[in-house]
PDB file of C-alpha atoms in Angstrom:
ATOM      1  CA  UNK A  14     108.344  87.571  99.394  1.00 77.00           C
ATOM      2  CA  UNK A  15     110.106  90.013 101.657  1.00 82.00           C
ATOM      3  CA  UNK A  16     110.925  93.398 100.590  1.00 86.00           C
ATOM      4  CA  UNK A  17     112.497  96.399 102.511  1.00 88.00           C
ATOM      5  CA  UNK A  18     111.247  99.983 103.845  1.00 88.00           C
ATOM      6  CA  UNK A  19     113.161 102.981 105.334  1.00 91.00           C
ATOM      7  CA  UNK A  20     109.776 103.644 107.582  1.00 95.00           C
ATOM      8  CA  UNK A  21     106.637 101.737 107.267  1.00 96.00           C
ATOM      9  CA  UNK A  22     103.375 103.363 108.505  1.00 96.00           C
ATOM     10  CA  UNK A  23     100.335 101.147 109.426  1.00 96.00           C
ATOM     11  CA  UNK A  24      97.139 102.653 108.764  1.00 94.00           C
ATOM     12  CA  UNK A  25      96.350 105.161 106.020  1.00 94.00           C
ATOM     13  CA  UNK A  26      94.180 107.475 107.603  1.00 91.00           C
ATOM     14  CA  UNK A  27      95.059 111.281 108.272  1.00 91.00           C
ATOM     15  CA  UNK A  28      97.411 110.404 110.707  1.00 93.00           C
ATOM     16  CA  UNK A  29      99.332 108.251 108.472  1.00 95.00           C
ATOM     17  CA  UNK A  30      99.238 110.016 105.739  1.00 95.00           C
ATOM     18  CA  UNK A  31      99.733 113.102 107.136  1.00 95.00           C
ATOM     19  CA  UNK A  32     103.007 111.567 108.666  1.00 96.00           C
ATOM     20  CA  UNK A  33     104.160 110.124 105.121  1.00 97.00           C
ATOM     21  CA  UNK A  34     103.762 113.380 103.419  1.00 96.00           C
ATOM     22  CA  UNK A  35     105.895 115.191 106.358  1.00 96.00           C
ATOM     23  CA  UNK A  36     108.736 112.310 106.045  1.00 96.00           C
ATOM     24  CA  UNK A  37     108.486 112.513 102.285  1.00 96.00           C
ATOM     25  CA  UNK A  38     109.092 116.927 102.814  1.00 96.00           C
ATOM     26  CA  UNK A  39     112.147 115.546 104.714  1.00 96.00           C
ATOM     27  CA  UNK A  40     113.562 113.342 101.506  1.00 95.00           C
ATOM     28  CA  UNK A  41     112.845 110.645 103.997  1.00 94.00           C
ATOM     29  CA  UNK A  42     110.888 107.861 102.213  1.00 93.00           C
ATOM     30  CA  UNK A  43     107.873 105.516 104.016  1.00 96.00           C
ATOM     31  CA  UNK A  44     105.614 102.690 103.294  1.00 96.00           C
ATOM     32  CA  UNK A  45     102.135 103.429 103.716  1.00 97.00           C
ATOM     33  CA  UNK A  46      99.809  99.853 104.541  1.00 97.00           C
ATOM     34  CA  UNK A  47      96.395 100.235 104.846  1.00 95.00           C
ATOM     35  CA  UNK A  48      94.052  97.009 104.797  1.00 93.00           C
ATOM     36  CA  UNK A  49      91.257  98.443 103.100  1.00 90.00           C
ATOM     37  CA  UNK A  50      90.589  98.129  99.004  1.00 89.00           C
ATOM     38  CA  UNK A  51      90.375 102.146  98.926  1.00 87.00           C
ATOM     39  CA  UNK A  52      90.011 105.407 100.793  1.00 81.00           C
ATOM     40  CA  UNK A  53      86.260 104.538  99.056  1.00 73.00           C
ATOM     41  CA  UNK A  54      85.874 102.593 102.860  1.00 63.00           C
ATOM     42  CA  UNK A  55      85.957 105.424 104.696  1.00 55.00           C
ATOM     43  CA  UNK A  56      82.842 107.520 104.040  1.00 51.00           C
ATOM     44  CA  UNK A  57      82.566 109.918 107.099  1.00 50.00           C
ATOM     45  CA  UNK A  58      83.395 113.276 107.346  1.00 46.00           C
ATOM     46  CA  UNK A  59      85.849 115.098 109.748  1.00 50.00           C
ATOM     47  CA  UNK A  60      85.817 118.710 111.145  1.00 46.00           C
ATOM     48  CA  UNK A  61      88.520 120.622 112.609  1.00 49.00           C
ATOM     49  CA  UNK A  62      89.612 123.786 114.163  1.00 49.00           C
ATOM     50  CA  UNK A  63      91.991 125.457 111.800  1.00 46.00           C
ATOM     51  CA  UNK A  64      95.150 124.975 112.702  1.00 47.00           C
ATOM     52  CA  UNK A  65      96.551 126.914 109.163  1.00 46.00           C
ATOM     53  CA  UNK A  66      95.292 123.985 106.628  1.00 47.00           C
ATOM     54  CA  UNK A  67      92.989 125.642 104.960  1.00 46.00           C
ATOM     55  CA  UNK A  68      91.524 122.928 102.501  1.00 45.00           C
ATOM     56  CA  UNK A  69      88.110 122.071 104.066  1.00 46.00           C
ATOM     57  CA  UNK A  70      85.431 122.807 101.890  1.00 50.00           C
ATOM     58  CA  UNK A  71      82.515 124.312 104.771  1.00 50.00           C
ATOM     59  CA  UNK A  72      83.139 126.853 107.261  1.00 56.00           C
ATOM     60  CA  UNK A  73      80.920 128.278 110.252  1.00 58.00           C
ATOM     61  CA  UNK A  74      81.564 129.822 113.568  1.00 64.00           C
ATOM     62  CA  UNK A  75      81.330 128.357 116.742  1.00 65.00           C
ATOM     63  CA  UNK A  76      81.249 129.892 120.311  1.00 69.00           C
ATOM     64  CA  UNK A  77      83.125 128.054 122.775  1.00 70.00           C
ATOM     65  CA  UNK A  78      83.914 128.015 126.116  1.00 74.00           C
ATOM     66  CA  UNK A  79      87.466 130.171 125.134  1.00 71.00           C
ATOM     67  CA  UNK A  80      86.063 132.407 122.639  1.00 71.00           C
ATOM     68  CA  UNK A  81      84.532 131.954 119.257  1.00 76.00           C
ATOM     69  CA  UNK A  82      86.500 129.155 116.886  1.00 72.00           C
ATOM     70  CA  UNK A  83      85.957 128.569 113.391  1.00 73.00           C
ATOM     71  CA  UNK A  84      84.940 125.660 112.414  1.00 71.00           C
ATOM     72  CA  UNK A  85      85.517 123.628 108.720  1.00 71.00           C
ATOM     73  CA  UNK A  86      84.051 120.043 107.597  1.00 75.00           C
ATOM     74  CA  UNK A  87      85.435 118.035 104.729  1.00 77.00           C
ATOM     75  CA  UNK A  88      84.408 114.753 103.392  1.00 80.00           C
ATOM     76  CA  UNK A  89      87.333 112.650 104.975  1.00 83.00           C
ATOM     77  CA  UNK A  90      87.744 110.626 101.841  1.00 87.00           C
ATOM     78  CA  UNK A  91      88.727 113.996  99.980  1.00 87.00           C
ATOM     79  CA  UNK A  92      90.840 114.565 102.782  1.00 88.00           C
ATOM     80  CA  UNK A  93      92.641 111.379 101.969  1.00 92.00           C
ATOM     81  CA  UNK A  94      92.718 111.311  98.537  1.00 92.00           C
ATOM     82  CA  UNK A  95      94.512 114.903  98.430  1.00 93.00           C
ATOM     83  CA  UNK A  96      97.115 113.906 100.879  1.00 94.00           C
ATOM     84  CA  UNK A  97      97.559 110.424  99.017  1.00 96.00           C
ATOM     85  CA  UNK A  98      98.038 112.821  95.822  1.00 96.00           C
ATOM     86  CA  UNK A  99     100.694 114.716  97.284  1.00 97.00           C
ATOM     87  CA  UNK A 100     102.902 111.517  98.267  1.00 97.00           C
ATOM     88  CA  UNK A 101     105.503 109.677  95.599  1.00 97.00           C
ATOM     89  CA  UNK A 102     103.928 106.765  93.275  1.00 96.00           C
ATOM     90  CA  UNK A 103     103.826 103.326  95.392  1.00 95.00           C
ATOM     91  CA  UNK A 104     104.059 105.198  98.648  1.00 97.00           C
ATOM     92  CA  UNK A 105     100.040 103.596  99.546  1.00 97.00           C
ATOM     93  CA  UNK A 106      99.552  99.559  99.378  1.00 96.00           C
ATOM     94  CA  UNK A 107      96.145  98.838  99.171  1.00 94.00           C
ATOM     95  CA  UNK A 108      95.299  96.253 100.941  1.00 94.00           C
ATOM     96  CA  UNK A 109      97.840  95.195 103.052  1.00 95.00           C
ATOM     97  CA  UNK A 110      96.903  93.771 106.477  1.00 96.00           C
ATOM     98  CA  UNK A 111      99.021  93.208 109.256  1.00 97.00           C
ATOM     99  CA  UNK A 112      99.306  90.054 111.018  1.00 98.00           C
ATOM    100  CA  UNK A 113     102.073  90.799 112.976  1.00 97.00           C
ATOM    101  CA  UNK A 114     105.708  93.013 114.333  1.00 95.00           C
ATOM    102  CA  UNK A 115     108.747  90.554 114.873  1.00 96.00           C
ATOM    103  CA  UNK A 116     112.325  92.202 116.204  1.00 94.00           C
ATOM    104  CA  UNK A 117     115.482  91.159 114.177  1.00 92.00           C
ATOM    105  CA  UNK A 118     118.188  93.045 115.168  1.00 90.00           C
ATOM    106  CA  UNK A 119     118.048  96.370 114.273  1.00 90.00           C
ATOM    107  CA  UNK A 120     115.101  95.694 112.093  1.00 92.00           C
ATOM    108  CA  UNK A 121     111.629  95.423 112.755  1.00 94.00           C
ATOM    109  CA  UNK A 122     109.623  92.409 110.686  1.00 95.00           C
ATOM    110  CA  UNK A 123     106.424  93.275 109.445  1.00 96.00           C
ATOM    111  CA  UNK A 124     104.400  90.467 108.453  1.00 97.00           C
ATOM    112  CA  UNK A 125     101.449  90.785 105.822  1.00 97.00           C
ATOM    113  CA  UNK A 126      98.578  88.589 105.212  1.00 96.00           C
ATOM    114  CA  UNK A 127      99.319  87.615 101.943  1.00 95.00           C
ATOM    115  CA  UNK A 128     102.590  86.093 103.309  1.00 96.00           C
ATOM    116  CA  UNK A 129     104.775  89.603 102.218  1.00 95.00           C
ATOM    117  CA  UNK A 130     107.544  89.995 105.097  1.00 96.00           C
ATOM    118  CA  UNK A 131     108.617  94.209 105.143  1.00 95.00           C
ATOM    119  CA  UNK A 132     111.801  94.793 106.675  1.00 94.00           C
ATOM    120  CA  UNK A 133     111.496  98.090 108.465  1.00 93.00           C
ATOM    121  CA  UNK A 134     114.175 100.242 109.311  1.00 87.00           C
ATOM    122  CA  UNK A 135     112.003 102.319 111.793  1.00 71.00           C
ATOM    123  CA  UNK A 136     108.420 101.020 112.606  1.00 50.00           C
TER     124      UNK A 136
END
């Protein structure tokens, strides 16, 4: 089956779908592949200086080597599942591993496990 993709983003962590949400600001649509069954997989929590997202659930103060920081955890699979709210129906494809990146031209290939073939416009 082959299919195509303005952008396709490999990974659906923060990164990715911090990136997706940002594109998807821009009217710019993306393909989020993650080879895990669920955000369920990733059980850990993350902690952050504030940087102005101000969605983390704990707070305390830290003193650093620059001055005092404040300091907020968050169970990274809430993390995920709010930015994963925020992102068009069919945006996430659970799972989807990648085997492989071929070039065609202008187009990059991605190939998926179960056989899928993605034609990416930007990788």
């Amino acid at each position: 089956m082959e299919a195509e993709a303005d952008v396709v983003i490999v990974g659906a962590g923060i990164s990715g779908l911090a990136t997706s949400l940002g594109l998807h600001r821009l009217g710019i649509r993306s393909l989020v592949l993650e080879s895990s069954d669920s955000f369920e997989d990733n059980r850990n929590v993350t902690s952050s200086r504030i940087t102005g997202l101000q969605t983390f659930e704990m707070s305390f103060k830290a003193k650093g080597k620059h001055g005092d920081h404040e300091i907020r955890c968050v169970k990274r699979t809430l993390l995920l599942e709010g930015l994963a709210n925020e992102l068009p129906s069919g945006t996430i494809r659970f799972p989807s591993k990648v085997v492989s990146v071929d070039e065609s031209g202008y187009f990059k290939l991605v190939h998926l496990a179960d056989g899928t073939i993605l034609k990416a416009k930007v990788d």
